[in-house]
Amino acid sequence: MATIRKRTLPSGNSVWLAEYRDGAGKRRFKQFDKRKDADAFLLTVRGEVRDGIHVAESQSVTISTAADDWLKAVKAAGREQSTYDQYRQHIELHIKPLIGDVLLSKFSVPAAREFEDMLRAEGRSTAMTKKIMVSLGSLLADAQERGKVARNVVRERSRTRRKASDTRAEKRQKGKLKVGVDIPTAKEIKAIVTAAEGRWRPLLLMAIFAGLRASELRGLKWADVDLDKREVHVRQRADRFNDIGAPKSEAGERTVPLPPMVISALIEWKTICPAGELGLVFPTGAGTVEQLANIRRRGLIPTMMAAGVTIDTGKKDEDGQPIIEAKYTGMHSLRHFFASWCINRKEDGGLGLPLKVVQDRLGHSSVTMTADVYGHLFPRGDDLDELAEAERMIMA
């Protein structure tokens, strides 16, 4: 039973004492200066006790303590080292310094909003702020399961309409992927293919014409390449610590057909590929997992430079000569090309594949994701010639 009674302190001031029993039947007390605050508190407590989620303030812990418990759980669950390190950085560099001493019971929706504003004010990017808030939400969910907090105020807030407005703002800031800016043109790809040589040629061809992620290329085994059927089975990946694990999502496990040029390059490469216990297709000279930085520095960028796929930085070296750099410095640009190649009409040199097939080839977790990233590349069906013909048919 919950009650409120007035109490006179030795100082002569009056306060209101809210008394109730928690879910275990233990008597709890909380003091308020105003009767209306005590009433509001008991109203909330009754609902939480009824739903079995109430946590007394005396049982609450700080966000720092809850964060440590969460990280231990992430470690025990066997998550990838790169994932764990990212969470730990969010905790140690952003969450603990700003709100680590706050009790979970005192952390409210307005406090979550204030923390997010604080992150942005101190220079964190929109993308980084979003990642930190996701980690904070996961931290609170873990504490909620442990009975340390009644509400997950971050996830409550994420269900509001503001989430949609944030997403729209982020998309406006990033803009759509552009051919010749984010996606190599067909002419640039031809130059890259012509310039690619040595151990990097089969790897770059696989990225261009099969669309595998860099992590999937680094973890690819010969056992998953069927040269007779001309297809590759994506079943694992290598993270940035070179640990082999499952693909990013269930959809990441897929089969991708390979064109003749890629098959020819793989057949030639297999005869000289360094052997190793892992049986990798694109290993180091010792047969171990290749670093992404090496692929970029020794393979992608030199090939771009040799192909003339470059940009003038507008700067000059000490001899007064223009400084030229590779136009595309990330392996993901080749994956973007593969997506555009799948999407483009056959008469434009593409495959003209439906959206669902493009999703399967890319290993995206949903059609929505594929449409959000590459939907603008699909033929619009409203080209000027088609519009003119449709108009003619109506007016005939």
mmCIF file of C-alpha atoms in Angstrom:
data_model
loop_
_atom_site.group_PDB
_atom_site.id
_atom_site.type_symbol
_atom_site.label_atom_id
_atom_site.label_comp_id
_atom_site.label_asym_id
_atom_site.label_seq_id
_atom_site.Cartn_x
_atom_site.Cartn_y
_atom_site.Cartn_z
ATOM 1 C CA MET A 1 0.000 0.000 0.000
ATOM 2 C CA ALA A 2 1.298 3.473 -0.884
ATOM 3 C CA THR A 3 0.721 6.487 1.345
ATOM 4 C CA ILE A 4 1.821 10.104 1.658
ATOM 5 C CA ARG A 5 2.195 11.884 4.943
ATOM 6 C CA LYS A 6 3.385 15.304 6.022
ATOM 7 C CA ARG A 7 6.502 15.438 8.146
ATOM 8 C CA THR A 8 7.989 18.327 10.125
ATOM 9 C CA LEU A 9 11.756 18.471 10.181
ATOM 10 C CA PRO A 10 13.794 19.657 13.214
ATOM 11 C CA SER A 11 14.407 22.870 11.296
ATOM 12 C CA GLY A 12 10.696 23.532 11.325
ATOM 13 C CA ASN A 13 10.271 23.025 7.587
ATOM 14 C CA SER A 14 7.643 20.605 6.336
ATOM 15 C CA VAL A 15 8.187 17.852 3.723
ATOM 16 C CA TRP A 16 6.048 15.134 2.208
ATOM 17 C CA LEU A 17 7.080 11.526 2.732
ATOM 18 C CA ALA A 18 5.990 8.982 0.130
ATOM 19 C CA GLU A 19 5.878 5.417 1.446
ATOM 20 C CA TYR A 20 5.351 2.279 -0.657
ATOM 21 C CA ARG A 21 6.348 -1.378 -0.961
ATOM 22 C CA ASP A 22 8.525 -2.516 -3.841
ATOM 23 C CA GLY A 23 8.079 -5.696 -5.863
ATOM 24 C CA ALA A 24 9.728 -7.771 -3.123
ATOM 25 C CA GLY A 25 7.413 -6.316 -0.474
ATOM 26 C CA LYS A 26 10.122 -4.172 1.130
ATOM 27 C CA ARG A 27 9.066 -0.782 2.530
ATOM 28 C CA ARG A 28 10.585 2.173 0.689
ATOM 29 C CA PHE A 29 10.510 5.914 1.426
ATOM 30 C CA LYS A 30 11.189 9.054 -0.587
ATOM 31 C CA GLN A 31 10.980 12.635 0.561
ATOM 32 C CA PHE A 32 9.607 15.621 -1.402
ATOM 33 C CA ASP A 33 9.226 19.328 -0.765
ATOM 34 C CA LYS A 34 5.833 19.462 -2.492
ATOM 35 C CA ARG A 35 2.774 17.221 -2.198
ATOM 36 C CA LYS A 36 2.223 17.210 -5.990
ATOM 37 C CA ASP A 37 5.728 15.806 -6.558
ATOM 38 C CA ALA A 38 5.088 13.006 -4.067
ATOM 39 C CA ASP A 39 1.761 12.220 -5.775
ATOM 40 C CA ALA A 40 3.417 12.070 -9.201
ATOM 41 C CA PHE A 41 6.170 9.815 -7.851
ATOM 42 C CA LEU A 42 3.759 7.317 -6.318
ATOM 43 C CA LEU A 43 1.675 7.264 -9.478
ATOM 44 C CA THR A 44 4.751 6.225 -11.450
ATOM 45 C CA VAL A 45 5.923 3.753 -8.805
ATOM 46 C CA ARG A 46 2.559 1.942 -8.679
ATOM 47 C CA GLY A 47 2.769 1.261 -12.407
ATOM 48 C CA GLU A 48 6.391 0.120 -12.240
ATOM 49 C CA VAL A 49 5.758 -2.202 -9.282
ATOM 50 C CA ARG A 50 2.682 -3.624 -11.024
ATOM 51 C CA ASP A 51 4.724 -4.281 -14.190
ATOM 52 C CA GLY A 52 7.628 -5.743 -12.217
ATOM 53 C CA ILE A 53 10.161 -3.167 -13.433
ATOM 54 C CA HIS A 54 10.557 -0.858 -10.433
ATOM 55 C CA VAL A 55 14.044 -0.189 -9.086
ATOM 56 C CA ALA A 56 14.413 1.763 -5.850
ATOM 57 C CA GLU A 57 16.773 4.713 -5.971
ATOM 58 C CA SER A 58 18.924 3.174 -3.236
ATOM 59 C CA GLN A 59 19.519 0.166 -5.499
ATOM 60 C CA SER A 60 20.527 2.284 -8.469
ATOM 61 C CA VAL A 61 24.115 2.380 -9.734
ATOM 62 C CA THR A 62 26.031 4.958 -11.725
ATOM 63 C CA ILE A 63 26.206 4.893 -15.509
ATOM 64 C CA SER A 64 29.932 4.089 -15.201
ATOM 65 C CA THR A 65 29.216 0.959 -13.162
ATOM 66 C CA ALA A 66 26.480 -0.107 -15.549
ATOM 67 C CA ALA A 67 28.840 0.485 -18.485
ATOM 68 C CA ASP A 68 31.486 -1.798 -16.977
ATOM 69 C CA ASP A 69 28.886 -4.538 -16.467
ATOM 70 C CA TRP A 70 27.719 -4.161 -20.062
ATOM 71 C CA LEU A 71 31.228 -4.387 -21.505
ATOM 72 C CA LYS A 72 31.873 -7.565 -19.500
ATOM 73 C CA ALA A 73 28.671 -9.035 -20.954
ATOM 74 C CA VAL A 74 29.696 -8.063 -24.500
ATOM 75 C CA LYS A 75 33.082 -9.730 -23.966
ATOM 76 C CA ALA A 76 31.512 -12.880 -22.501
ATOM 77 C CA ALA A 77 29.089 -13.120 -25.426
ATOM 78 C CA GLY A 78 32.044 -13.582 -27.783
ATOM 79 C CA ARG A 79 31.434 -10.495 -29.909
ATOM 80 C CA GLU A 80 34.140 -9.598 -32.441
ATOM 81 C CA GLN A 81 37.125 -7.749 -30.993
ATOM 82 C CA SER A 82 36.524 -4.784 -33.302
ATOM 83 C CA THR A 83 32.937 -4.468 -32.052
ATOM 84 C CA TYR A 84 34.013 -4.682 -28.413
ATOM 85 C CA ASP A 85 36.743 -2.066 -28.926
ATOM 86 C CA GLN A 86 34.283 0.304 -30.581
ATOM 87 C CA TYR A 87 31.880 -0.013 -27.622
ATOM 88 C CA ARG A 88 34.726 0.480 -25.144
ATOM 89 C CA GLN A 89 35.841 3.649 -26.933
ATOM 90 C CA HIS A 90 32.300 5.026 -26.776
ATOM 91 C CA ILE A 91 32.250 4.336 -23.040
ATOM 92 C CA GLU A 92 35.733 5.534 -22.081
ATOM 93 C CA LEU A 93 36.033 8.551 -24.394
ATOM 94 C CA HIS A 94 32.490 9.905 -24.485
ATOM 95 C CA ILE A 95 30.004 8.433 -21.994
ATOM 96 C CA LYS A 96 32.013 8.130 -18.772
ATOM 97 C CA PRO A 97 33.677 11.578 -18.978
ATOM 98 C CA LEU A 98 30.351 13.362 -19.464
ATOM 99 C CA ILE A 99 27.717 11.372 -17.537
ATOM 100 C CA GLY A 100 29.574 8.522 -15.836
ATOM 101 C CA ASP A 101 28.796 9.741 -12.302
ATOM 102 C CA VAL A 102 25.052 10.066 -12.919
ATOM 103 C CA LEU A 103 22.803 7.517 -11.185
ATOM 104 C CA LEU A 104 20.712 5.452 -13.584
ATOM 105 C CA SER A 105 17.598 6.380 -11.585
ATOM 106 C CA LYS A 106 18.350 10.073 -12.195
ATOM 107 C CA PHE A 107 18.942 9.708 -15.933
ATOM 108 C CA SER A 108 15.766 10.917 -17.644
ATOM 109 C CA VAL A 109 14.607 11.566 -21.206
ATOM 110 C CA PRO A 110 15.545 15.273 -20.895
ATOM 111 C CA ALA A 111 18.948 14.212 -19.541
ATOM 112 C CA ALA A 112 19.463 11.940 -22.560
ATOM 113 C CA ARG A 113 18.593 14.836 -24.869
ATOM 114 C CA GLU A 114 20.992 17.125 -22.987
ATOM 115 C CA PHE A 115 23.769 14.522 -23.297
ATOM 116 C CA GLU A 116 23.203 14.230 -27.053
ATOM 117 C CA ASP A 117 23.299 18.012 -27.427
ATOM 118 C CA MET A 118 26.487 18.079 -25.399
ATOM 119 C CA LEU A 119 28.142 15.552 -27.727
ATOM 120 C CA ARG A 120 27.377 17.703 -30.754
ATOM 121 C CA ALA A 121 28.424 20.919 -28.999
ATOM 122 C CA GLU A 122 31.815 19.413 -28.184
ATOM 123 C CA GLY A 123 32.477 18.607 -31.830
ATOM 124 C CA ARG A 124 31.307 15.021 -32.342
ATOM 125 C CA SER A 125 29.963 14.404 -35.831
ATOM 126 C CA THR A 126 26.341 13.465 -36.437
ATOM 127 C CA ALA A 127 27.357 9.903 -37.289
ATOM 128 C CA MET A 128 29.542 9.528 -34.176
ATOM 129 C CA THR A 129 26.853 11.017 -31.928
ATOM 130 C CA LYS A 130 24.359 8.508 -33.276
ATOM 131 C CA LYS A 131 26.719 5.584 -32.603
ATOM 132 C CA ILE A 132 27.388 6.757 -29.041
ATOM 133 C CA MET A 133 23.667 7.051 -28.340
ATOM 134 C CA VAL A 134 23.098 3.528 -29.681
ATOM 135 C CA SER A 135 25.795 2.222 -27.326
ATOM 136 C CA LEU A 136 24.214 4.119 -24.428
ATOM 137 C CA GLY A 137 20.844 2.585 -25.278
ATOM 138 C CA SER A 138 22.371 -0.918 -25.277
ATOM 139 C CA LEU A 139 24.059 -0.164 -21.955
ATOM 140 C CA LEU A 140 20.732 0.853 -20.410
ATOM 141 C CA ALA A 141 19.001 -2.223 -21.854
ATOM 142 C CA ASP A 142 21.587 -4.419 -20.139
ATOM 143 C CA ALA A 143 21.096 -2.548 -16.844
ATOM 144 C CA GLN A 144 17.327 -2.908 -17.226
ATOM 145 C CA GLU A 145 17.663 -6.686 -17.564
ATOM 146 C CA ARG A 146 19.815 -6.732 -14.419
ATOM 147 C CA GLY A 147 17.121 -4.868 -12.482
ATOM 148 C CA LYS A 148 19.265 -1.748 -12.044
ATOM 149 C CA VAL A 149 16.956 0.680 -13.836
ATOM 150 C CA ALA A 150 13.250 0.706 -14.671
ATOM 151 C CA ARG A 151 13.325 2.559 -17.998
ATOM 152 C CA ASN A 152 15.536 2.766 -21.031
ATOM 153 C CA VAL A 153 15.141 6.464 -21.687
ATOM 154 C CA VAL A 154 17.359 6.413 -24.785
ATOM 155 C CA ARG A 155 15.240 3.836 -26.573
ATOM 156 C CA GLU A 156 12.043 5.512 -25.397
ATOM 157 C CA ARG A 157 13.263 8.695 -26.998
ATOM 158 C CA SER A 158 14.308 6.902 -30.191
ATOM 159 C CA ARG A 159 10.697 5.892 -30.749
ATOM 160 C CA THR A 160 9.636 9.506 -31.096
ATOM 161 C CA ARG A 161 9.194 11.359 -34.348
ATOM 162 C CA ARG A 162 12.531 13.070 -33.844
ATOM 163 C CA LYS A 163 14.284 9.905 -35.004
ATOM 164 C CA ALA A 164 12.833 10.308 -38.461
ATOM 165 C CA SER A 165 13.840 13.970 -38.630
ATOM 166 C CA ASP A 166 17.398 13.108 -37.556
ATOM 167 C CA THR A 167 17.621 10.442 -40.252
ATOM 168 C CA ARG A 168 16.400 12.853 -42.911
ATOM 169 C CA ALA A 169 18.895 15.486 -41.800
ATOM 170 C CA GLU A 170 21.741 12.982 -41.904
ATOM 171 C CA LYS A 171 20.764 11.861 -45.402
ATOM 172 C CA ARG A 172 20.583 15.464 -46.598
ATOM 173 C CA GLN A 173 24.051 16.087 -45.217
ATOM 174 C CA LYS A 174 25.575 13.024 -46.907
ATOM 175 C CA GLY A 175 23.646 13.323 -50.175
ATOM 176 C CA LYS A 176 23.209 10.580 -52.768
ATOM 177 C CA LEU A 177 26.057 8.548 -54.186
ATOM 178 C CA LYS A 178 27.243 10.122 -57.424
ATOM 179 C CA VAL A 179 28.839 8.478 -60.449
ATOM 180 C CA GLY A 180 32.272 9.990 -60.994
ATOM 181 C CA VAL A 181 32.420 11.185 -57.381
ATOM 182 C CA ASP A 182 31.629 8.188 -55.176
ATOM 183 C CA ILE A 183 31.189 5.573 -57.915
ATOM 184 C CA PRO A 184 33.828 5.024 -60.622
ATOM 185 C CA THR A 185 32.578 5.491 -64.169
ATOM 186 C CA ALA A 186 32.641 2.656 -66.710
ATOM 187 C CA LYS A 187 35.586 4.339 -68.426
ATOM 188 C CA GLU A 188 37.510 4.550 -65.153
ATOM 189 C CA ILE A 189 36.787 0.901 -64.374
ATOM 190 C CA LYS A 190 38.100 -0.116 -67.810
ATOM 191 C CA ALA A 191 41.314 1.760 -67.099
ATOM 192 C CA ILE A 192 41.638 0.150 -63.657
ATOM 193 C CA VAL A 193 41.088 -3.346 -65.066
ATOM 194 C CA THR A 194 43.705 -2.710 -67.749
ATOM 195 C CA ALA A 195 46.257 -1.410 -65.232
ATOM 196 C CA ALA A 196 45.681 -4.094 -62.562
ATOM 197 C CA GLU A 197 48.488 -6.627 -62.427
ATOM 198 C CA GLY A 198 50.232 -9.171 -60.249
ATOM 199 C CA ARG A 199 48.677 -10.437 -57.053
ATOM 200 C CA TRP A 200 46.278 -7.489 -56.902
ATOM 201 C CA ARG A 201 44.601 -8.123 -60.269
ATOM 202 C CA PRO A 202 42.342 -11.048 -59.228
ATOM 203 C CA LEU A 203 41.437 -9.300 -55.956
ATOM 204 C CA LEU A 204 40.439 -6.027 -57.656
ATOM 205 C CA LEU A 205 38.525 -7.881 -60.384
ATOM 206 C CA MET A 206 36.606 -9.798 -57.705
ATOM 207 C CA ALA A 207 35.737 -6.525 -55.962
ATOM 208 C CA ILE A 208 34.623 -4.893 -59.220
ATOM 209 C CA PHE A 209 32.630 -7.723 -60.764
ATOM 210 C CA ALA A 210 31.407 -9.638 -57.682
ATOM 211 C CA GLY A 211 30.926 -6.755 -55.250
ATOM 212 C CA LEU A 212 32.415 -8.488 -52.228
ATOM 213 C CA ARG A 213 33.231 -6.328 -49.231
ATOM 214 C CA ALA A 214 36.908 -5.908 -48.397
ATOM 215 C CA SER A 215 36.422 -7.981 -45.241
ATOM 216 C CA GLU A 216 34.813 -10.751 -47.316
ATOM 217 C CA LEU A 217 37.675 -10.724 -49.822
ATOM 218 C CA ARG A 218 40.207 -10.933 -46.991
ATOM 219 C CA GLY A 219 38.413 -13.913 -45.449
ATOM 220 C CA LEU A 220 37.572 -15.751 -48.695
ATOM 221 C CA LYS A 221 38.688 -19.412 -48.912
ATOM 222 C CA TRP A 222 39.484 -21.383 -52.055
ATOM 223 C CA ALA A 223 36.990 -23.976 -50.817
ATOM 224 C CA ASP A 224 34.258 -21.373 -51.350
ATOM 225 C CA VAL A 225 35.231 -20.598 -54.954
ATOM 226 C CA ASP A 226 33.685 -22.935 -57.540
ATOM 227 C CA LEU A 227 35.677 -22.359 -60.726
ATOM 228 C CA ASP A 228 33.665 -24.939 -62.680
ATOM 229 C CA LYS A 229 30.285 -23.413 -61.853
ATOM 230 C CA ARG A 230 31.794 -19.906 -62.034
ATOM 231 C CA GLU A 231 30.501 -18.712 -58.675
ATOM 232 C CA VAL A 232 31.731 -17.732 -55.247
ATOM 233 C CA HIS A 233 30.086 -18.600 -51.930
ATOM 234 C CA VAL A 234 30.441 -15.895 -49.276
ATOM 235 C CA ARG A 235 30.455 -17.651 -45.906
ATOM 236 C CA GLN A 236 32.933 -15.739 -43.747
ATOM 237 C CA ARG A 237 34.844 -12.484 -43.354
ATOM 238 C CA ALA A 238 37.963 -11.141 -41.643
ATOM 239 C CA ASP A 239 37.629 -8.211 -39.243
ATOM 240 C CA ARG A 240 40.212 -5.462 -38.780
ATOM 241 C CA PHE A 241 42.038 -7.638 -36.233
ATOM 242 C CA ASN A 242 42.292 -10.405 -38.867
ATOM 243 C CA ASP A 243 39.925 -12.652 -36.921
ATOM 244 C CA ILE A 244 37.771 -14.847 -39.155
ATOM 245 C CA GLY A 245 34.045 -14.826 -38.421
ATOM 246 C CA ALA A 246 30.585 -14.951 -39.952
ATOM 247 C CA PRO A 247 29.395 -12.325 -42.491
ATOM 248 C CA LYS A 248 27.960 -9.021 -41.243
ATOM 249 C CA SER A 249 24.414 -10.403 -41.330
ATOM 250 C CA GLU A 250 22.519 -13.539 -42.274
ATOM 251 C CA ALA A 251 21.935 -12.052 -45.728
ATOM 252 C CA GLY A 252 25.693 -11.600 -46.095
ATOM 253 C CA GLU A 253 26.013 -15.345 -46.620
ATOM 254 C CA ARG A 254 25.281 -15.645 -50.338
ATOM 255 C CA THR A 255 26.338 -16.991 -53.730
ATOM 256 C CA VAL A 256 27.543 -14.594 -56.432
ATOM 257 C CA PRO A 257 28.136 -15.571 -60.089
ATOM 258 C CA LEU A 258 31.513 -14.673 -61.605
ATOM 259 C CA PRO A 259 32.132 -13.419 -65.164
ATOM 260 C CA PRO A 260 34.775 -15.097 -67.405
ATOM 261 C CA MET A 261 37.457 -12.436 -66.812
ATOM 262 C CA VAL A 262 37.378 -13.044 -63.065
ATOM 263 C CA ILE A 263 37.462 -16.833 -63.500
ATOM 264 C CA SER A 264 40.502 -16.599 -65.809
ATOM 265 C CA ALA A 265 42.339 -14.372 -63.318
ATOM 266 C CA LEU A 266 41.539 -16.739 -60.426
ATOM 267 C CA ILE A 267 42.681 -19.819 -62.325
ATOM 268 C CA GLU A 268 46.009 -18.146 -63.099
ATOM 269 C CA TRP A 269 46.378 -16.837 -59.541
ATOM 270 C CA LYS A 270 45.600 -20.187 -57.897
ATOM 271 C CA THR A 271 48.769 -21.735 -59.332
ATOM 272 C CA ILE A 272 50.998 -19.224 -57.538
ATOM 273 C CA CYS A 273 48.843 -18.254 -54.533
ATOM 274 C CA PRO A 274 50.782 -18.589 -51.231
ATOM 275 C CA ALA A 275 49.630 -21.617 -49.280
ATOM 276 C CA GLY A 276 48.483 -21.381 -45.689
ATOM 277 C CA GLU A 277 46.510 -23.250 -43.044
ATOM 278 C CA LEU A 278 43.463 -21.040 -43.681
ATOM 279 C CA GLY A 279 43.355 -21.779 -47.417
ATOM 280 C CA LEU A 280 42.712 -18.131 -48.270
ATOM 281 C CA VAL A 281 42.306 -16.822 -51.821
ATOM 282 C CA PHE A 282 43.992 -13.465 -51.168
ATOM 283 C CA PRO A 283 46.479 -14.029 -48.314
ATOM 284 C CA THR A 284 49.775 -12.442 -47.410
ATOM 285 C CA GLY A 285 53.017 -13.979 -48.688
ATOM 286 C CA ALA A 286 52.986 -16.132 -45.531
ATOM 287 C CA GLY A 287 49.459 -17.399 -46.201
ATOM 288 C CA THR A 288 47.841 -15.362 -43.404
ATOM 289 C CA VAL A 289 45.034 -12.781 -43.497
ATOM 290 C CA GLU A 290 45.978 -9.666 -45.454
ATOM 291 C CA GLN A 291 45.540 -6.252 -43.827
ATOM 292 C CA LEU A 292 43.048 -3.863 -45.417
ATOM 293 C CA ALA A 293 45.630 -1.058 -45.214
ATOM 294 C CA ASN A 294 48.036 -3.111 -47.332
ATOM 295 C CA ILE A 295 45.370 -3.787 -49.948
ATOM 296 C CA ARG A 296 44.703 -0.065 -50.242
ATOM 297 C CA ARG A 297 48.320 1.123 -50.055
ATOM 298 C CA ARG A 298 49.933 -1.549 -52.224
ATOM 299 C CA GLY A 299 47.087 -2.628 -54.477
ATOM 300 C CA LEU A 300 44.187 -0.217 -54.959
ATOM 301 C CA ILE A 301 45.913 3.172 -54.890
ATOM 302 C CA PRO A 302 48.942 2.244 -57.077
ATOM 303 C CA THR A 303 46.569 0.683 -59.615
ATOM 304 C CA MET A 304 44.447 3.849 -59.640
ATOM 305 C CA MET A 305 47.568 5.938 -60.205
ATOM 306 C CA ALA A 306 48.795 3.670 -63.008
ATOM 307 C CA ALA A 307 45.343 3.792 -64.618
ATOM 308 C CA GLY A 308 45.272 7.586 -64.546
ATOM 309 C CA VAL A 309 42.199 7.578 -62.304
ATOM 310 C CA THR A 310 43.481 10.527 -60.323
ATOM 311 C CA ILE A 311 42.685 14.026 -59.122
ATOM 312 C CA ASP A 312 44.771 17.163 -58.827
ATOM 313 C CA THR A 313 44.798 18.159 -55.152
ATOM 314 C CA GLY A 314 45.475 21.783 -56.046
ATOM 315 C CA LYS A 315 48.701 21.614 -54.027
ATOM 316 C CA LYS A 316 52.314 21.579 -55.197
ATOM 317 C CA ASP A 317 55.322 19.658 -53.966
ATOM 318 C CA GLU A 318 58.662 21.224 -52.998
ATOM 319 C CA ASP A 319 59.697 21.263 -56.678
ATOM 320 C CA GLY A 320 56.576 23.169 -57.646
ATOM 321 C CA GLN A 321 54.944 20.180 -59.340
ATOM 322 C CA PRO A 322 51.205 19.479 -58.882
ATOM 323 C CA ILE A 323 50.407 16.826 -56.273
ATOM 324 C CA ILE A 324 48.275 14.118 -57.872
ATOM 325 C CA GLU A 325 46.376 11.533 -55.813
ATOM 326 C CA ALA A 326 44.204 8.495 -56.520
ATOM 327 C CA LYS A 327 40.620 9.569 -57.138
ATOM 328 C CA TYR A 328 39.069 6.726 -55.145
ATOM 329 C CA THR A 329 40.963 5.592 -52.067
ATOM 330 C CA GLY A 330 38.517 3.094 -50.565
ATOM 331 C CA MET A 331 37.701 -0.458 -51.662
ATOM 332 C CA HIS A 332 34.019 0.284 -51.134
ATOM 333 C CA SER A 333 34.037 2.473 -54.251
ATOM 334 C CA LEU A 334 34.476 -0.725 -56.294
ATOM 335 C CA ARG A 335 31.528 -2.291 -54.494
ATOM 336 C CA HIS A 336 29.499 0.814 -55.374
ATOM 337 C CA PHE A 337 30.433 0.282 -59.022
ATOM 338 C CA PHE A 338 29.316 -3.346 -58.848
ATOM 339 C CA ALA A 339 25.936 -2.204 -57.522
ATOM 340 C CA SER A 340 25.559 0.355 -60.305
ATOM 341 C CA TRP A 341 26.614 -2.267 -62.887
ATOM 342 C CA CYS A 342 23.918 -4.632 -61.613
ATOM 343 C CA ILE A 343 21.338 -1.840 -61.779
ATOM 344 C CA ASN A 344 22.161 -0.141 -65.100
ATOM 345 C CA ARG A 345 20.160 -1.071 -68.180
ATOM 346 C CA LYS A 346 21.632 -3.638 -70.572
ATOM 347 C CA GLU A 347 21.690 -1.091 -73.374
ATOM 348 C CA ASP A 348 23.891 1.058 -71.109
ATOM 349 C CA GLY A 349 26.333 -1.776 -70.420
ATOM 350 C CA GLY A 350 24.746 -2.985 -67.182
ATOM 351 C CA LEU A 351 22.956 -6.151 -66.126
ATOM 352 C CA GLY A 352 19.518 -4.595 -65.623
ATOM 353 C CA LEU A 353 18.772 -6.706 -62.538
ATOM 354 C CA PRO A 354 15.643 -6.258 -60.362
ATOM 355 C CA LEU A 355 16.027 -4.629 -56.941
ATOM 356 C CA LYS A 356 15.597 -7.916 -55.040
ATOM 357 C CA VAL A 357 18.347 -9.614 -57.047
ATOM 358 C CA VAL A 358 20.677 -6.640 -56.489
ATOM 359 C CA GLN A 359 20.025 -6.948 -52.756
ATOM 360 C CA ASP A 360 20.930 -10.648 -52.848
ATOM 361 C CA ARG A 361 24.121 -10.040 -54.824
ATOM 362 C CA LEU A 362 25.250 -7.307 -52.403
ATOM 363 C CA GLY A 363 24.308 -9.263 -49.289
ATOM 364 C CA HIS A 364 22.202 -6.462 -47.837
ATOM 365 C CA SER A 365 19.955 -7.358 -44.919
ATOM 366 C CA SER A 366 16.876 -5.824 -46.573
ATOM 367 C CA VAL A 367 15.565 -4.505 -49.867
ATOM 368 C CA THR A 368 14.958 -1.200 -48.099
ATOM 369 C CA MET A 369 18.663 -0.807 -47.426
ATOM 370 C CA THR A 370 19.511 -1.428 -51.080
ATOM 371 C CA ALA A 371 16.820 0.995 -52.216
ATOM 372 C CA ASP A 372 17.964 3.692 -49.770
ATOM 373 C CA VAL A 373 21.577 3.540 -50.965
ATOM 374 C CA TYR A 374 21.191 2.799 -54.673
ATOM 375 C CA GLY A 375 17.524 3.398 -55.535
ATOM 376 C CA HIS A 376 18.280 6.638 -57.389
ATOM 377 C CA LEU A 377 20.441 4.708 -59.864
ATOM 378 C CA PHE A 378 17.556 2.611 -61.180
ATOM 379 C CA PRO A 379 16.017 3.726 -64.498
ATOM 380 C CA ARG A 380 13.292 6.270 -63.746
ATOM 381 C CA GLY A 381 10.939 5.248 -66.521
ATOM 382 C CA ASP A 382 10.289 8.910 -67.281
ATOM 383 C CA ASP A 383 13.062 9.688 -69.764
ATOM 384 C CA LEU A 384 12.306 12.507 -72.211
ATOM 385 C CA ASP A 385 11.876 10.229 -75.231
ATOM 386 C CA GLU A 386 9.509 7.989 -73.296
ATOM 387 C CA LEU A 387 7.558 10.998 -72.033
ATOM 388 C CA ALA A 388 7.230 12.365 -75.571
ATOM 389 C CA GLU A 389 5.992 9.004 -76.876
ATOM 390 C CA ALA A 390 3.489 8.674 -74.038
ATOM 391 C CA GLU A 391 2.216 12.187 -74.748
ATOM 392 C CA ARG A 392 1.892 11.374 -78.463
ATOM 393 C CA MET A 393 -0.178 8.256 -77.695
ATOM 394 C CA ILE A 394 -2.589 10.243 -75.529
ATOM 395 C CA MET A 395 -3.041 13.046 -78.011
ATOM 396 C CA ALA A 396 -3.296 10.846 -81.113
#
